[in-house]
mmCIF file of C-alpha atoms in Angstrom:
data_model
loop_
_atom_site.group_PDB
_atom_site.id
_atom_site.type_symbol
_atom_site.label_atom_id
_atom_site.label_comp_id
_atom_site.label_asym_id
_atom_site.label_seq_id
_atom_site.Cartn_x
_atom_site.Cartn_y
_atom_site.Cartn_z
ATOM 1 C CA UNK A 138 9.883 -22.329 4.099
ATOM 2 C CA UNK A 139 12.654 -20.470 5.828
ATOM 3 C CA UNK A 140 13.921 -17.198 5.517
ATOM 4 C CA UNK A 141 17.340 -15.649 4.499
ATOM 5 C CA UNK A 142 18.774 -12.267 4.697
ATOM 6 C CA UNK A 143 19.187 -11.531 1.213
ATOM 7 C CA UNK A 144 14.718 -11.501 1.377
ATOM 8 C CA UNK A 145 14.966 -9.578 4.300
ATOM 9 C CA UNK A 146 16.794 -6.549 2.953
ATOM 10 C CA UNK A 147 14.513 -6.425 0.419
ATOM 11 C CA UNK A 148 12.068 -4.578 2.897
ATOM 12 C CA UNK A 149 12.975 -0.615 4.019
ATOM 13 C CA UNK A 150 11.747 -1.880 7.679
ATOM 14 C CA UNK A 151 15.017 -3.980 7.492
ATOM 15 C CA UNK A 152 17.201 -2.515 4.906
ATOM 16 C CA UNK A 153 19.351 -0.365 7.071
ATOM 17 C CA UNK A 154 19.910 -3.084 9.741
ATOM 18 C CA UNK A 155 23.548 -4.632 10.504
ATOM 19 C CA UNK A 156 23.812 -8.712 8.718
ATOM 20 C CA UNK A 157 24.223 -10.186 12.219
ATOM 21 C CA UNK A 158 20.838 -8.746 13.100
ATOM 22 C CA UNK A 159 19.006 -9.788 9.602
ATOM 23 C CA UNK A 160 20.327 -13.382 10.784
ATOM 24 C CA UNK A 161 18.311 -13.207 14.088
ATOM 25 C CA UNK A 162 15.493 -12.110 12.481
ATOM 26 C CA UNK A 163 15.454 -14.673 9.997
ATOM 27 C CA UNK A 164 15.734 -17.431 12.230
ATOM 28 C CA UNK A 165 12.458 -16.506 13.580
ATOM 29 C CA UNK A 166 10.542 -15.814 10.551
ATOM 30 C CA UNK A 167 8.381 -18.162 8.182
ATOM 31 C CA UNK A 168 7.102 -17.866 4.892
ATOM 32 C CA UNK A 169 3.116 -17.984 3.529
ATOM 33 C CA UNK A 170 1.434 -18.443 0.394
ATOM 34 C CA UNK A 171 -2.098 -16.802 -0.212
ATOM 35 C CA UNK A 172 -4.726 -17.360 -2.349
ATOM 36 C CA UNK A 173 -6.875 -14.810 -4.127
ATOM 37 C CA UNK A 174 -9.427 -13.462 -1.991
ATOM 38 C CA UNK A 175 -7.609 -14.926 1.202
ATOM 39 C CA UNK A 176 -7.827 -13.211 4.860
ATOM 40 C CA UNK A 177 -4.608 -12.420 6.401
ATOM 41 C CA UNK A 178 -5.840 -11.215 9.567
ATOM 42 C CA UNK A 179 -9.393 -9.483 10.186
ATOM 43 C CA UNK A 180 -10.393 -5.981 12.388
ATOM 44 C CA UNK A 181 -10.424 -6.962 16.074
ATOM 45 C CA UNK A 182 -7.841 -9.712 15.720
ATOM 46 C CA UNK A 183 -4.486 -10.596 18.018
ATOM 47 C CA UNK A 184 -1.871 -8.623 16.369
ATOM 48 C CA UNK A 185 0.403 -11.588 16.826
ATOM 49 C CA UNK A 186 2.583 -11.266 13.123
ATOM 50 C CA UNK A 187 3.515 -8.515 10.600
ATOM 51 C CA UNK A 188 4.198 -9.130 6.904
ATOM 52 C CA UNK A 189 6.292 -8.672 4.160
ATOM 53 C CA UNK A 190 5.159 -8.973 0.924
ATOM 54 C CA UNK A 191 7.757 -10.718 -1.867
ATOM 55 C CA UNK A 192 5.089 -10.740 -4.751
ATOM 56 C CA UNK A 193 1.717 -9.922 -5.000
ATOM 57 C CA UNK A 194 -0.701 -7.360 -3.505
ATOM 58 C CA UNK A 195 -3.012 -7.443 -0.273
ATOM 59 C CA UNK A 196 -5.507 -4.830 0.250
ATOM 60 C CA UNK A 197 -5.493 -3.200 4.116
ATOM 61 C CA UNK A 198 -9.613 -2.253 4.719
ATOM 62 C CA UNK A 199 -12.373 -0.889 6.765
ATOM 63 C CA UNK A 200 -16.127 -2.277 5.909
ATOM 64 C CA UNK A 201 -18.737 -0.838 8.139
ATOM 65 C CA UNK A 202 -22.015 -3.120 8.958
ATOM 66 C CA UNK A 203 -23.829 -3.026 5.118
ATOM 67 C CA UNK A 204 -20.626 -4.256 3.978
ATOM 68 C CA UNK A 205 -19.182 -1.016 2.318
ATOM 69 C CA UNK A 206 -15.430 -1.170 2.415
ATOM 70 C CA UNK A 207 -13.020 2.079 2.473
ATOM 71 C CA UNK A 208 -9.359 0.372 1.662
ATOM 72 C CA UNK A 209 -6.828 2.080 3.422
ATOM 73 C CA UNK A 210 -4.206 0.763 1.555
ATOM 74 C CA UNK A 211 -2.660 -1.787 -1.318
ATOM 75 C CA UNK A 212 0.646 -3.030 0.131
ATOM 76 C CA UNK A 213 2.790 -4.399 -2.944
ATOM 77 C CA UNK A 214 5.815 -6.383 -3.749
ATOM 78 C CA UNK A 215 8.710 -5.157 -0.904
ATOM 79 C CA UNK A 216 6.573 -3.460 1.409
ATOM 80 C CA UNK A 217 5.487 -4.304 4.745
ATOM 81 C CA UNK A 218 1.890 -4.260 6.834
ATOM 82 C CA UNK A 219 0.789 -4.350 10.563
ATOM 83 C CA UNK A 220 4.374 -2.925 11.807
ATOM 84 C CA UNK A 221 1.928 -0.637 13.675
ATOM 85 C CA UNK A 222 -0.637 -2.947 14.840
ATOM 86 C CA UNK A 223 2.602 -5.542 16.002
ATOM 87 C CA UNK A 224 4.263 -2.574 18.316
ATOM 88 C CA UNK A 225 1.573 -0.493 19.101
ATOM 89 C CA UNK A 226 -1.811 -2.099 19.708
ATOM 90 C CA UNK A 227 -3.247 -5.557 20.839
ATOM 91 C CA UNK A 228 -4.988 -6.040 18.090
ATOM 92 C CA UNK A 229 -5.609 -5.316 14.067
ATOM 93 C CA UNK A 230 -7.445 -2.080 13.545
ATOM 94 C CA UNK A 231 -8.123 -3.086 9.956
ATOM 95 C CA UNK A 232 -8.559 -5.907 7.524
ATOM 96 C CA UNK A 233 -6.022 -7.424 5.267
ATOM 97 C CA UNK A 234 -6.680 -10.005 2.490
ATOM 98 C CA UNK A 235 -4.696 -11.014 -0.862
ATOM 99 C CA UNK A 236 -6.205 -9.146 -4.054
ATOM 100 C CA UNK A 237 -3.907 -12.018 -5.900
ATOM 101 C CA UNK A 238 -2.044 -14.510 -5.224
ATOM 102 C CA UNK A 239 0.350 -13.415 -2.606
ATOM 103 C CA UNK A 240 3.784 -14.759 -0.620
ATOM 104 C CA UNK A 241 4.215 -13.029 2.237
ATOM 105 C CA UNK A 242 7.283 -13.235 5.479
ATOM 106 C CA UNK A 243 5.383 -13.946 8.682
ATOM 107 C CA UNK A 244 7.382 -11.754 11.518
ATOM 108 C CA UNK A 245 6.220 -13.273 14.615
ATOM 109 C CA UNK A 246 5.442 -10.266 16.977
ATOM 110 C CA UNK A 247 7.165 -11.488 19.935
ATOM 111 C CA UNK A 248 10.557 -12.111 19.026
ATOM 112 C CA UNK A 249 10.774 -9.158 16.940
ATOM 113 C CA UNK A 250 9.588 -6.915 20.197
ATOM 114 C CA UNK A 251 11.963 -9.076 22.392
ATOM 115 C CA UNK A 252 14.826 -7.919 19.249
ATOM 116 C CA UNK A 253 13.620 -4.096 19.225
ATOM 117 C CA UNK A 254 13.671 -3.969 23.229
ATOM 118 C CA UNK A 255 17.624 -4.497 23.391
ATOM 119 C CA UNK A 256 18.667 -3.096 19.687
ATOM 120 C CA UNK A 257 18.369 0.837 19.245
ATOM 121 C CA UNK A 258 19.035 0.358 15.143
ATOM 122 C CA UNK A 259 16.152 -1.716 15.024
ATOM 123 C CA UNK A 260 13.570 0.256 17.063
ATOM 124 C CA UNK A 261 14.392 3.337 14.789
ATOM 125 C CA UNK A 262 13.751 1.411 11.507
ATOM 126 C CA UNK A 263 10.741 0.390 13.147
ATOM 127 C CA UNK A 264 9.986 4.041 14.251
ATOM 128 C CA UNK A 265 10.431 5.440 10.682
ATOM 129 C CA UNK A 266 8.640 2.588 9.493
ATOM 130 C CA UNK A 267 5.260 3.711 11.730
ATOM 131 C CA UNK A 268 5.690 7.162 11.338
ATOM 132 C CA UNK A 269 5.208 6.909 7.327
ATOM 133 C CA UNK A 270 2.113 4.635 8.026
ATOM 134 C CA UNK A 271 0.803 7.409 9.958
ATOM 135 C CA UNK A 272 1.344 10.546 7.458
ATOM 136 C CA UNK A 273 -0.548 7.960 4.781
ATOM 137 C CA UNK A 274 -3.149 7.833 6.930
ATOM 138 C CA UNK A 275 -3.502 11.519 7.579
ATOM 139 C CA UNK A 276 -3.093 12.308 4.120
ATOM 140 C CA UNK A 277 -6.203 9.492 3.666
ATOM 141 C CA UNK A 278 -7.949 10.862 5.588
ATOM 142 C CA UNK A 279 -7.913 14.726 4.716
ATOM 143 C CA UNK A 280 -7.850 13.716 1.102
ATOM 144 C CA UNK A 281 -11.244 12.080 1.399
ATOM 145 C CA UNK A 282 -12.653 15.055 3.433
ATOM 146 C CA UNK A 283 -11.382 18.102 1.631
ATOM 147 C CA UNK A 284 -10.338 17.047 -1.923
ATOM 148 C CA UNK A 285 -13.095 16.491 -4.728
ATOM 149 C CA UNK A 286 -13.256 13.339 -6.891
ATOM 150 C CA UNK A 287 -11.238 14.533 -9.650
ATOM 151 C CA UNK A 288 -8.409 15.872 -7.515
ATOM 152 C CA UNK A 289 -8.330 12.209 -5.646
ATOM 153 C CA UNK A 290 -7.792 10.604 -8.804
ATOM 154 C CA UNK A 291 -5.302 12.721 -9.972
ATOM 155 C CA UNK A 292 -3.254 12.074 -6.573
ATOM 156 C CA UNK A 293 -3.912 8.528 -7.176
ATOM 157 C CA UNK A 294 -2.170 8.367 -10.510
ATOM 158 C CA UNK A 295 0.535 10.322 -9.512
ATOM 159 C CA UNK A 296 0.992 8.467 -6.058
ATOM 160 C CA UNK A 297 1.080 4.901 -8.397
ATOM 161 C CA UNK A 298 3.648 6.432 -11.039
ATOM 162 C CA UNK A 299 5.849 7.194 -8.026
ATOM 163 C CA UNK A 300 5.485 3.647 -6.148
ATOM 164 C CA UNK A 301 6.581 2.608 -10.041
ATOM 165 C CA UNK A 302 9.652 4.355 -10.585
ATOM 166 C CA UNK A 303 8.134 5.758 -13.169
ATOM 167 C CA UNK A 304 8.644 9.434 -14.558
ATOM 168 C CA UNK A 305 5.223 11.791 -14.032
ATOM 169 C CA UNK A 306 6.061 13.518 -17.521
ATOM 170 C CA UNK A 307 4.002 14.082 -20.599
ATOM 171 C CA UNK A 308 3.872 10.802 -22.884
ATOM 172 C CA UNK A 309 4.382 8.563 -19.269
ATOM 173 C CA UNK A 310 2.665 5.490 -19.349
ATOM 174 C CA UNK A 311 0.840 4.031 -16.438
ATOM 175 C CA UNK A 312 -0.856 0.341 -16.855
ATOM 176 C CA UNK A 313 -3.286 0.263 -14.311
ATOM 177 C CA UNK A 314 -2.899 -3.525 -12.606
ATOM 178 C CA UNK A 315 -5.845 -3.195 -10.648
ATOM 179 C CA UNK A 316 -9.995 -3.229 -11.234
ATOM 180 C CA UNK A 317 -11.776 -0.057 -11.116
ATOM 181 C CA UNK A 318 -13.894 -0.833 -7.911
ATOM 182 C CA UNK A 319 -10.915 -0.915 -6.205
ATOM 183 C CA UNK A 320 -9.275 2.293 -7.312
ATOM 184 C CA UNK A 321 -12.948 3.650 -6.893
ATOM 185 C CA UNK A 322 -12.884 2.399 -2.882
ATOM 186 C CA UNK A 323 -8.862 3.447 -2.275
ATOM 187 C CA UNK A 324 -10.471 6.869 -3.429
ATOM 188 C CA UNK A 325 -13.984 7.019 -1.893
ATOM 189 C CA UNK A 326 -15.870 6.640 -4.149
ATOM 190 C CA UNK A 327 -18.431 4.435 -6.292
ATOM 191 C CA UNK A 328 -17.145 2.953 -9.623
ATOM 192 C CA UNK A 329 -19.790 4.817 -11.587
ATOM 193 C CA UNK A 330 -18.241 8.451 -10.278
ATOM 194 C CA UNK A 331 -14.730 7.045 -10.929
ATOM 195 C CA UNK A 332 -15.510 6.587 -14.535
ATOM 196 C CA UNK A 333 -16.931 10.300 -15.112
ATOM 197 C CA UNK A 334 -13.926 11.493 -13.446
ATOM 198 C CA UNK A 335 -11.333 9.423 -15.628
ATOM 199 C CA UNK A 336 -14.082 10.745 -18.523
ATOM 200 C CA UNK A 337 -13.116 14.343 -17.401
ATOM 201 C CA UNK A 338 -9.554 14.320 -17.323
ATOM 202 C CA UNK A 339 -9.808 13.403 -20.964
ATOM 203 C CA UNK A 340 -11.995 15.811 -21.736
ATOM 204 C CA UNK A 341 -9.891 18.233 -20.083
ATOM 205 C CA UNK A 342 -6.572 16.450 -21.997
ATOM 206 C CA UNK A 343 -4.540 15.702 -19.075
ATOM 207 C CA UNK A 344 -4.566 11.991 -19.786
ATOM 208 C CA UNK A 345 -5.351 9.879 -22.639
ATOM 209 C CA UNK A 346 -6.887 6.148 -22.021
ATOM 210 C CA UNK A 347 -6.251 3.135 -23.961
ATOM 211 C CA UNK A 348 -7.712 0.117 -22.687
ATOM 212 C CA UNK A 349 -6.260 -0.346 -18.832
ATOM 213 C CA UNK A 350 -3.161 2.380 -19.983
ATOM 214 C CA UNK A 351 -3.166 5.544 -18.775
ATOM 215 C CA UNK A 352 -1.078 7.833 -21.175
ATOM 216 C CA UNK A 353 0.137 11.430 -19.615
ATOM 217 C CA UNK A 354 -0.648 13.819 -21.899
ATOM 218 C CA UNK A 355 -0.567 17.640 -19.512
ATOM 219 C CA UNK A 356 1.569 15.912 -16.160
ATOM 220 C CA UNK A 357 1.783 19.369 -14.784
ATOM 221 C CA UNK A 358 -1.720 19.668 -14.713
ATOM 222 C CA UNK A 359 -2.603 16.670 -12.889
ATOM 223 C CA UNK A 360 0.163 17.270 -10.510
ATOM 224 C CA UNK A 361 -1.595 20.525 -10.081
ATOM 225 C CA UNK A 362 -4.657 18.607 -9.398
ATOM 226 C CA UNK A 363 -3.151 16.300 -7.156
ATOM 227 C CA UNK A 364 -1.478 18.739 -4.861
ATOM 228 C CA UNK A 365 -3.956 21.993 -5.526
ATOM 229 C CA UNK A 366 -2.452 23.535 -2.355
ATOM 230 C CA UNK A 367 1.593 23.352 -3.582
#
């Protein structure tokens, strides 16, 4: 299925970038459909392609030899995944897979290095583009080893009203679109512990469940949770 510029802009990686340029790009990229469940690319492999996604949602994970997975990240509709792993490495340092079904823009790694090489707009979008991958990460990772369960959850429902557009203000509705095990493994933790923690917060009357809705009922106190240090 071929490409065209008006998909391409879609995507912050590209968004900034001159039309003549989009058209180069496009020429070399292909589109893929993915079932649920279906591997992109697995820890280990040839970083040989980065994606955009148009619709859908892939998960980005670790799993460690019993099996037990820590996901890094849920890329969505209009954002992009392995931009790192394509300029940077030889290989994947994760796992992706489709959580639904997915359509995705292959970028082929080669062309688009041969591209950045001669084309100082497009190495800076790409640039930007790793350098927010890499404050995720950091914030991942010091989230998970200084911030209880209650505080990661609260950061979690903030972070997801923001990727929304949505306001983080009392009576704000969030529908959560995704299973508890996997908001219990983006957090690190088992499903059991998220529930007691989504139990507290009610308790404590910062949020008010109804069925998979999450209704803000005190959003300055979970933003308080979610950034204790601000």
């Amino acid at each position: 299925m071929t490409v065209d510029v008006i998909r391409l802009r879609r995507f912050t990686l590209f968004s900034a970038l001159p039309e003549a340029l989009l058209k180069n790009i496009a020429e070399f990229c292909s589109r893929i459909s993915l079932e649920r469940g279906q591997i992109l690319f697995q820890h280990g492999d040839e970083a040989d392609a980065l994606y955009l996604v148009e619709y859908g949602r892939i998960k980005v994970y670790r799993s460690n030899s019993s099996g037990r997975e820590q996901i890094l990240h849920i890329i969505e509709d209009g954002q992009s995944v392995a931009e790192v792993a394509v300029l940077a490495m030889q290989k994947f340092p994760a796992s992706a897979s489709a959580l639904v079904e997915t359509a995705a823009i292959l970028v082929p790694r080669q062309p688009l290095l041969d591209l950045v090489a001669g084309n100082s707009q497009a190495a800076l979008a790409m640039i930007a583009s790793q350098a927010k991958w890499v404050r995720h990460l950091v914030d991942l990772a010091s989230g998970l080893l200084l911030d209880d369960i209650r505080s990661r959850l609260a950061r979690y429902l903030v972070l997801f009203a923001d990727r929304r557009n949505l306001p983080l203000e009392d009576g704000s509705r969030l529908e959560l679109d995704v299973k508890k095990g996997i908001i219990a493994a983006q957090i690190g933790t088992a499903p059991e512990t998220l529930s007691r923690n989504f139990a507290k917060l009610e308790e404590e009357q910062v949020i008010l469940r109804e069925g998979r809705e999450i209704i803000i009922k005190d959003a300055a106190t979970l933003q308080s949770l979610a950034y204790p240090d601000i």
